[in-house]
Coordinates of C-alpha atoms and ligand atoms in Angstrom, one line a residue:
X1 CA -162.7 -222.7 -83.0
X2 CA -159.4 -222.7 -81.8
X3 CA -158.5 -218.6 -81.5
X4 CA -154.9 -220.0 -83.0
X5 CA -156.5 -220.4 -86.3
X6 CA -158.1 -217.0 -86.5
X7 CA -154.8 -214.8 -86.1
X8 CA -154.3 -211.8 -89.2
X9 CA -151.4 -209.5 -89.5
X10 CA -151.9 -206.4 -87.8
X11 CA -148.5 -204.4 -88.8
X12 CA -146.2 -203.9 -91.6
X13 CA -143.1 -205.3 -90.9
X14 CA -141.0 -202.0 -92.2
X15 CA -142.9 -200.0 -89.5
X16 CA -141.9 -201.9 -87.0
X17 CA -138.0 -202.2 -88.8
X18 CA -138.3 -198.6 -89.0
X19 CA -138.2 -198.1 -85.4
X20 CA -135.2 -200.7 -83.9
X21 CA -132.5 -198.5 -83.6
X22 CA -131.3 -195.9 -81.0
X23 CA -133.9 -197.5 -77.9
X24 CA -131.7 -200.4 -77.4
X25 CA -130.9 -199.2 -73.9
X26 CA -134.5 -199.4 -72.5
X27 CA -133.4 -203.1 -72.4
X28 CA -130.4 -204.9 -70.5
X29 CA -130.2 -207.3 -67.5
X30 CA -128.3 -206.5 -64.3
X31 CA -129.0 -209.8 -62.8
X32 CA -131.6 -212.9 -62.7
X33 CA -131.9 -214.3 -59.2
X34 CA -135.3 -216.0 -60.3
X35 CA -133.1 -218.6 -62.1
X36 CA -130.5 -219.6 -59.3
X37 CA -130.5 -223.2 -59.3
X38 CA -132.0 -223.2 -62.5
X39 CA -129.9 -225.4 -65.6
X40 CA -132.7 -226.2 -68.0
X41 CA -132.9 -224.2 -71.0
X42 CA -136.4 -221.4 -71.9
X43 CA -139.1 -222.9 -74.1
X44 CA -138.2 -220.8 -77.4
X45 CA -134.6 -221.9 -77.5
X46 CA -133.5 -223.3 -80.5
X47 CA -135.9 -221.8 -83.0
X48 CA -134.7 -218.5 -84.4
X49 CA -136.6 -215.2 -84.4
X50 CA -138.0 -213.4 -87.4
X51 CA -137.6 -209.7 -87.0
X52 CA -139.4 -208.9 -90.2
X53 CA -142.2 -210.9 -89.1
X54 CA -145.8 -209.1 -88.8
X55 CA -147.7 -208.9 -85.7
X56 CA -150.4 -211.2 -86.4
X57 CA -154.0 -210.2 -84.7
X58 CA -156.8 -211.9 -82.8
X59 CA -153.6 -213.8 -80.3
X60 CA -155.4 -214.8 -77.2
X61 CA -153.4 -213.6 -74.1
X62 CA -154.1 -214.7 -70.7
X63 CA -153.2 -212.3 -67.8
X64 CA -152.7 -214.4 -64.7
X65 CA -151.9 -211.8 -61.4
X66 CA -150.5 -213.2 -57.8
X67 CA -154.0 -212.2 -57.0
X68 CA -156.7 -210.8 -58.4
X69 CA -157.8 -208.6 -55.4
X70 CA -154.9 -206.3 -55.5
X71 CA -155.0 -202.5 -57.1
X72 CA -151.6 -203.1 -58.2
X73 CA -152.5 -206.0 -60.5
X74 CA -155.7 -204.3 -61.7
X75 CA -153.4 -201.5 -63.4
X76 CA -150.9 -204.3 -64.5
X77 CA -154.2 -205.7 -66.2
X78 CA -155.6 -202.4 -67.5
X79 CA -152.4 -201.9 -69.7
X80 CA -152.4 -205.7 -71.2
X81 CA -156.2 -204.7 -72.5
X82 CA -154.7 -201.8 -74.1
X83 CA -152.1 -203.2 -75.9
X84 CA -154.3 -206.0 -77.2
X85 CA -157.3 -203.5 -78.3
X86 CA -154.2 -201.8 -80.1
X87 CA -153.1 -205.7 -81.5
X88 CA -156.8 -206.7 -82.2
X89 CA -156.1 -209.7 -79.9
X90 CA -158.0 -211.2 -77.0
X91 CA -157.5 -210.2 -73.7
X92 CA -158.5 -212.3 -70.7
X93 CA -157.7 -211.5 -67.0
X94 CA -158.1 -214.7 -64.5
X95 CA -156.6 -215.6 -61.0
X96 CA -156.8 -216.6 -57.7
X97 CA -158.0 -214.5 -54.7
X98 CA -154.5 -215.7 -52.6
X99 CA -151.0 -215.1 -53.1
X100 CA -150.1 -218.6 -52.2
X101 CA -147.3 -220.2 -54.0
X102 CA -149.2 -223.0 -55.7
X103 CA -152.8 -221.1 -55.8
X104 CA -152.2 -220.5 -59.9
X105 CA -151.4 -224.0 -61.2
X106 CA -155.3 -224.5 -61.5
X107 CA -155.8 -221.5 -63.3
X108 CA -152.9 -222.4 -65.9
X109 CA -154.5 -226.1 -66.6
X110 CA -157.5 -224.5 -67.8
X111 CA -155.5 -222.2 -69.8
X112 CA -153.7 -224.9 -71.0
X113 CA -157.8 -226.6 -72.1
X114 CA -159.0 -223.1 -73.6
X115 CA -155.4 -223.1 -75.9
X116 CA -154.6 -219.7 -74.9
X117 CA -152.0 -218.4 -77.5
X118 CA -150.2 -216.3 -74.4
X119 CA -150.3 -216.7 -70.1
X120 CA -148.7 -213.4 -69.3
X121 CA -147.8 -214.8 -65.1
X122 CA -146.4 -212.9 -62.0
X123 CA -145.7 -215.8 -60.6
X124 CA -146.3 -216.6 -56.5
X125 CA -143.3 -218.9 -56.8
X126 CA -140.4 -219.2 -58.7
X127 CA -140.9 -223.0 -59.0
X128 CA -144.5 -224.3 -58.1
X129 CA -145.9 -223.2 -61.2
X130 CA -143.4 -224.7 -63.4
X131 CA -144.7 -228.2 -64.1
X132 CA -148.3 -226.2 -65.5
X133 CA -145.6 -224.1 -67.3
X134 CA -144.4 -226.3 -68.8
X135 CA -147.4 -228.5 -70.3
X136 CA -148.7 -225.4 -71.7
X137 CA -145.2 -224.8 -73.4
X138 CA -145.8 -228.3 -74.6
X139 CA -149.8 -227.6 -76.0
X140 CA -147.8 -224.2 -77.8
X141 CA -149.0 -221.8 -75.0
X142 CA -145.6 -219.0 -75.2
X143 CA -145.2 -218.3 -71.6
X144 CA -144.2 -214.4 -70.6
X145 CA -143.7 -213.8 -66.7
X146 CA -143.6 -209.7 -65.2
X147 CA -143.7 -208.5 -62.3
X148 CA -142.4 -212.0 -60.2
X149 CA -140.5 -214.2 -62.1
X150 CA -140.6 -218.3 -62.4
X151 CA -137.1 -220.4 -62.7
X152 CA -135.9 -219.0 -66.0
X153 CA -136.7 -222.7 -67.9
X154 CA -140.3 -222.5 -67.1
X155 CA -141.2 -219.2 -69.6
X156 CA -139.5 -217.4 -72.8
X157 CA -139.3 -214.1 -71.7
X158 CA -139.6 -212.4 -68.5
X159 CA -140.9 -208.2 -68.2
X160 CA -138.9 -207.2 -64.9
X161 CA -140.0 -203.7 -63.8
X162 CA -136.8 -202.1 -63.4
X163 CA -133.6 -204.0 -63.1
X164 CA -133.3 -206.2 -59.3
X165 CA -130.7 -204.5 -58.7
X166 CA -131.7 -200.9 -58.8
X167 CA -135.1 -201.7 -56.9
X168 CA -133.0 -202.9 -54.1
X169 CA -130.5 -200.3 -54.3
X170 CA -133.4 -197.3 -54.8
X171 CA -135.0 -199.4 -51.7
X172 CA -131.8 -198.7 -49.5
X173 CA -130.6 -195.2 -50.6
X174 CA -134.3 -194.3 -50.2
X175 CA -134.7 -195.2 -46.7
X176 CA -131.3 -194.0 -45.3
X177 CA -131.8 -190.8 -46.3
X178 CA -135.3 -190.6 -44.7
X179 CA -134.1 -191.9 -41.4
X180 CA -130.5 -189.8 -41.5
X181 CA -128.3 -193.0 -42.3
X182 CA -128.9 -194.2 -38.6
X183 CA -131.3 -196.4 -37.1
X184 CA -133.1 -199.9 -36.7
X185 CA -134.9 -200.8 -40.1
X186 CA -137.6 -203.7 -40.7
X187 CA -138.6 -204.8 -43.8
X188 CA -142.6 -206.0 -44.5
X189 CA -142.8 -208.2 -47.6
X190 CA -145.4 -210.1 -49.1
X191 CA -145.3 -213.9 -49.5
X192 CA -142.4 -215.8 -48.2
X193 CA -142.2 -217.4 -51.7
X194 CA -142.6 -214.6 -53.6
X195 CA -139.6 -214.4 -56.5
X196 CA -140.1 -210.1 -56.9
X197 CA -139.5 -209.2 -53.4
X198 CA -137.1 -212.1 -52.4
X199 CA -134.8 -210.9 -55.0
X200 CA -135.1 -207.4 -54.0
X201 CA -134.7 -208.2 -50.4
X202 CA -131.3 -210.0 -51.4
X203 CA -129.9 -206.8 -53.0
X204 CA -130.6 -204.9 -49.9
X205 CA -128.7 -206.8 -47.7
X206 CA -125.8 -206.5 -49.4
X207 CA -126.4 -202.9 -49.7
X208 CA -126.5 -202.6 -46.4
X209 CA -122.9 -204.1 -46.0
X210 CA -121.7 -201.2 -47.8
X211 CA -120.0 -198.4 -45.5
X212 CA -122.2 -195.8 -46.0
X213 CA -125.0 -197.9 -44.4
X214 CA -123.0 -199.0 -41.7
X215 CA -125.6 -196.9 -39.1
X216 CA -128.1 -198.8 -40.0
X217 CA -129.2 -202.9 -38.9
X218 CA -131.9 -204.6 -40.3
X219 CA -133.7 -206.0 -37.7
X220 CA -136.3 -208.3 -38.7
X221 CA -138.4 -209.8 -41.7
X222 CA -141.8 -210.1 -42.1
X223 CA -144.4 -211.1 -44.4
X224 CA -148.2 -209.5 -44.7
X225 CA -148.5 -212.0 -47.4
X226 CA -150.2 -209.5 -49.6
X227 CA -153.1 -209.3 -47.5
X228 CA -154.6 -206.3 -46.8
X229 CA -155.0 -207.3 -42.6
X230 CA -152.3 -209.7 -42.0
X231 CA -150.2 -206.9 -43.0
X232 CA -152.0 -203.9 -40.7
X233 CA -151.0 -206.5 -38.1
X234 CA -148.1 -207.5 -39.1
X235 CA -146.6 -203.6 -39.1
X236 CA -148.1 -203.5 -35.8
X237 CA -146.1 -205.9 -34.4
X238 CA -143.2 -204.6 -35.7
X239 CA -143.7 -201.5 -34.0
X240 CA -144.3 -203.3 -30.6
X241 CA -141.3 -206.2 -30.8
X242 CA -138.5 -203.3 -31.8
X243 CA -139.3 -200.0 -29.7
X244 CA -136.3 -198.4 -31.5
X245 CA -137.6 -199.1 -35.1
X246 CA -137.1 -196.1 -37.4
X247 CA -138.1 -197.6 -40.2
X248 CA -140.8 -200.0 -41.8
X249 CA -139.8 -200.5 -45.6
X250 CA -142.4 -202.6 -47.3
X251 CA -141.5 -203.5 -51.0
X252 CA -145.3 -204.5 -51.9
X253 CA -147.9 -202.0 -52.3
X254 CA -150.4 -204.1 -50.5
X255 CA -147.8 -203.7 -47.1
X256 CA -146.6 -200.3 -47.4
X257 CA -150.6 -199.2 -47.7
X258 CA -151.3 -201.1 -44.9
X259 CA -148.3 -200.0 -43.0
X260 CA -149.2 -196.5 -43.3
X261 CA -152.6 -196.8 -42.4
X262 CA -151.4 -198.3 -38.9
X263 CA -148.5 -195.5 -38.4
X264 CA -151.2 -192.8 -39.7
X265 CA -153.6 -193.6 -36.9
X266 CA -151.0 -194.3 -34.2
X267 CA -148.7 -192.3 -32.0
X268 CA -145.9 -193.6 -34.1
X269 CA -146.7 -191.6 -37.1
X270 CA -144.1 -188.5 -37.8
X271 CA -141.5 -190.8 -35.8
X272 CA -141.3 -194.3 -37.9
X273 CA -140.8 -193.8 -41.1
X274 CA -142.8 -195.8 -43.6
X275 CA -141.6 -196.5 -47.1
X276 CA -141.2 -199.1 -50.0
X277 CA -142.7 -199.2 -53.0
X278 CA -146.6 -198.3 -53.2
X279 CA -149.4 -196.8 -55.9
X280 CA -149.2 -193.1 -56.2
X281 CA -153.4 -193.5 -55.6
X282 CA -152.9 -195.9 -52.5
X283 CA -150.4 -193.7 -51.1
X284 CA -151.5 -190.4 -51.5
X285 CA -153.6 -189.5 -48.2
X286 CA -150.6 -190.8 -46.1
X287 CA -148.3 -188.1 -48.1
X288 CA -150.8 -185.3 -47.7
X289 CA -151.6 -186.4 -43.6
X290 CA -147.5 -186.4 -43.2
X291 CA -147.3 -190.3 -42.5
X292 CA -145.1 -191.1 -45.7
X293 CA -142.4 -188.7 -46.7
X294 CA -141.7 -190.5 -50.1
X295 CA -141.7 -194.3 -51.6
X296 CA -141.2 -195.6 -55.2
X297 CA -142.5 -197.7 -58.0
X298 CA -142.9 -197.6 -61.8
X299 CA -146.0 -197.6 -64.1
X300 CA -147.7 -200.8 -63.6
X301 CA -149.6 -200.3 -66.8
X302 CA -146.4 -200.4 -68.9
X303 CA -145.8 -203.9 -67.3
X304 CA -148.7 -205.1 -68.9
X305 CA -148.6 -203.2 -72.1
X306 CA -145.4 -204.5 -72.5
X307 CA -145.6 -208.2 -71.7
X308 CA -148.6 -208.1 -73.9
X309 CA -146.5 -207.1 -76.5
X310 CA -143.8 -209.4 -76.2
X311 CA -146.5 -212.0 -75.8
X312 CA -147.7 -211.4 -79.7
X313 CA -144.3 -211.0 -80.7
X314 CA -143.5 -214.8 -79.1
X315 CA -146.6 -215.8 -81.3
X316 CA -145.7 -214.0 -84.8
X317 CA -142.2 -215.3 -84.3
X318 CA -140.6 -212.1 -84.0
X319 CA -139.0 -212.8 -80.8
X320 CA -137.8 -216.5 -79.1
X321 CA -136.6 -214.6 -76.0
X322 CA -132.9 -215.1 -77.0
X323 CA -130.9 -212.0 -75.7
X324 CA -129.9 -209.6 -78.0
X325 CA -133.4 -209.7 -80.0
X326 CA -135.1 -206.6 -80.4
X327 CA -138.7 -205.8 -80.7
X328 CA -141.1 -202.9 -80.4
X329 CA -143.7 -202.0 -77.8
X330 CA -146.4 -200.1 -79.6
X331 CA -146.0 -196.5 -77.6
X332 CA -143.3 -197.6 -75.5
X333 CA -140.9 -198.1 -78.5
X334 CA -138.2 -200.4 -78.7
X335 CA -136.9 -203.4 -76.4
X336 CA -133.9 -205.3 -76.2
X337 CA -134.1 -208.5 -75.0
X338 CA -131.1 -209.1 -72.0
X339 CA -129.8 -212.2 -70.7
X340 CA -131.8 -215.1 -69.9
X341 CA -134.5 -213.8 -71.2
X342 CA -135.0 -210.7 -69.2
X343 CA -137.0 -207.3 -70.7
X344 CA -136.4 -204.7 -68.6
X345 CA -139.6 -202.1 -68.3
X346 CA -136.8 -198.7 -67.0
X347 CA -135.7 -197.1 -63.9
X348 CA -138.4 -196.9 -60.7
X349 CA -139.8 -193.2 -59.5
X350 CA -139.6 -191.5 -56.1
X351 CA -142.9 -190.1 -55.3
X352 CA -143.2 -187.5 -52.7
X353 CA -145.8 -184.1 -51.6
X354 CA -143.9 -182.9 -54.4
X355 CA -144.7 -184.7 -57.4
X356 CA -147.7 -187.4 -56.2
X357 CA -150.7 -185.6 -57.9
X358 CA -149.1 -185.6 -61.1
X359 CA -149.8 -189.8 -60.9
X360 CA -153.2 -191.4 -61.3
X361 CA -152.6 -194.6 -60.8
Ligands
LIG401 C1 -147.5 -206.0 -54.8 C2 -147.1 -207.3 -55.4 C3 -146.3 -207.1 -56.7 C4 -145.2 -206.0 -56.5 C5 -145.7 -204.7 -56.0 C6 -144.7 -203.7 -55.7 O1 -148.6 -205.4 -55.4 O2 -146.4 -208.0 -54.5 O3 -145.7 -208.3 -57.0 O4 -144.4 -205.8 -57.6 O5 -146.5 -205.0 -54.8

C-alpha cells in the first residue's frame, strides 16, 4: 500500500498557530548562489499554503546524504529519525558510498518507484540531480535539499545551515586571527561540484579583497573530494608545493579531520594552522594534542530535524516554500521561509580547548 494513503493528523492546528510569532528571525536569506543561472520556477509554486493545516502522520521521508560513509551525514540522519518518531512518519536513510556529482540520481529513481512522500537531498551537484528531481516532483515526491543545495527549480525548499554568507565570512575572520592577519592560506574542499563549499569558497574570496585581509593571499585550491585519504594526501601536498603556508582551511569535516591528522603527526604541527569547519567528536584530539586551535560548524542534527519537518509541512500543505511562510519545527520553534525558498537553520559556532567537551557530536 502506497504509504500516501495511510497519513493521520498528528497536531492540532492552534498548537502550532499558537507558536508563529516572535521566532520569525531564525529565518531569512542573505543570498542563494545554488540558483545562479537558474530561471525556472520551485515545484510548489502556484498552490498556496495552508497554515492552519495539521501535520498529518505516517509521511514517508527519504534522507539521501552526499555519502553515506561520512560522520557528518550520520548526525544529519540521526536528527531526521527524531523528528519523524516525534511526526509518527517513516524515516528511511539511503545513499551512495561517493560524493560524485551524479552518484545520487539512481538512488532518487527508486525513490521515485517506492512513492516516497519526502527525499530530504544534500545534493553532490547543483544540477546533475535535477532531471531525477524533477520526475519525482512530477510522481508528487515534495523535494527538500540541506546541507548542499540543487538549482533552486529542482526542490521546494532548501535547509541552509547558517546563511552562505556568514559561513564564508566566519571562515575568513576565523583564520586571520589564527594566523595574525598575515600569511599564505590554502583552502581544502571537498568535491569540485559540490554546491555547499563552492558557495562558501565564493564568499571568501571576496572577503579577502576587503582591507583588513590585505596580509593575507590565498594560494591555492584543492579538493580531498570527501574522502577520508585523498584528502590526508591532499593536505600533504599542500604543505610540500607552498613552504610558506600558514594556513590549511578545509570547509568539510571530512578535510579538516584529515588535515589535522597529517599536521598532528608532522613537523608542521604548532606552525600551520589548521581550520574550517569540523565535528566537535572528529576534532577533539587535535584540540587537546595542540594541532587545531579552533574551527566551526553548527548542529548537524538540527539540519535534519528540521528538513524533516519542513518535509511533512510540504506534504500537509502547510508550507509550498513561498517566502514569507511560516512554520514550526517541533523543539526548534518557528521558521520563516526566505527567498527562493531558503530556511535558514542559525548562526555557526567556534569550537576551541575552551568549550569542545561541552559537544557530543
Ligand atoms: C562535509 C560535507 C558537508 C558539509 C560539512 C561541513 O561533511 O561536505 O556537505 O556541510 O562537511
Amino acid at each position: 500500500m502506497s504509504p500516501r494513503r495511510s497519513r493521520r493528523l498528528v497536531a492540532p492546528a492552534a498548537a502550532i498557530l499558537a507558536l508563529t510569532v516572535g521566532l520569525a528571525a531564525c529565518g531569512g536569506t542573505s543570498r542563494d548562489d545554488a540558483s545562479s543561472g537558474s530561471g525556472g520556477e520551485q515545484p510548489g509554486a502556484g498552490a498556496s499554503a495552508n497554515p492552519n493545516a495539521e501535520l498529518q502522520e505516517g509521511v514517508s521521508v527519504a534522507f539521501l546524504p552526499k555519502q553515506l560513509n561520512n560522520p557528518y551525514f550520520d548526525v544529519v540522519a540521526g536528527g531526521g529519525e527524531e523528528a519523524l518518531e516525534e511526526l509518527q512518519g517513516e524515516y528511511k536513510l539511503v545513499g551512495p558510498t561517493e560524493a560524485t556529482a551524479s552518484s545520487q540520481v539512481s538512488f532518487i529513481n527508486t525513490l521515485i518507484q517506492q512513492q516516497q512522500d519526502v527525499i530530504a537531498i544534500s545534493a553532490n551537484d547543483p544540477n546533475a540531480v535535477c532531471p531525477a528531481l524533477n520526475d519525482a516532483a512530477e510522481a508528487g515526491t515534495k523535494i527538500v535539499t540541506f546541507d548542499s543545495d540543487t538549482a533552486k527549480e529542482c526542490r521546494d525548499v532548501f535547509i541552509n545551515q547558517a546563511t552562505t554568507q556568514g559561513i564564508g565570512e566566519t571562515l575568513v575572520k576565523m583564520t586571520s586571527d589564527l594566523i595574525g592577519g598575515q600569511g599564505e592560506i590554502a583552502i581544502l574542499s571537498a568535491t569540485p561540484n559540490a554546491t555547499n563549499q563552492n558557495a562558501w569558497i565564493e564568499v571568501m574570496q571576496e572577503e579577502l579583497k576587503k582591507p583588513e585581509y590585505a596580509g593575507i593571499t590565498l594560494v591555492d585550491i584543492v579538493y580531498g573530494n570527501d574522502d577520508d585519504q585523498t584528502s590526508f594526501q591532499q593536505a600533504q601536498g599542500l604543505l610540500q608545493s607552498h613552504p610558506n603556508l600558514k594556513a590549511i582551511v578545509s570547509p568539510t569535516t571530512v578535510g579538516i579531520s584529515a588535515t589535522a591528522r597529517y599536521v598532528s603527526g608532522s613537523s608542521y604541527k604548532g606552525n600551520v594552522v589548521v581550520t574550517g569547519l569540523g565535528t566537535p567528536n572528529q576534532m577533539r584530539e587535535y584540540v587537546k594534542d595542540g594541532t587545531v586551535e579552533a574551527f566551526a560548524l553548527w548542529n548537524p542534527a538540527d539540519i535534519g530535524y528540521l528538513a524533516a519537518y519542513a518535509g511533512v509541512a510540504l506534504v500537509s500543505g502547510q508550507i509550498t516554500g513561498a517566502e514569507g511562510e511560516t512554520f514550526t519545527a517541533g523543539k526548534l520553534g518557528e521558521y520563516t521561509i526566505g527567498a527562493d525558498g531558503e530556511i535558514v537553520l542559525g548562526p555557526p559556532t567556534i569550537f576551541n580547548a575552551e568549550n569542545i567537551d561541552d559537544f557530543d557530536f
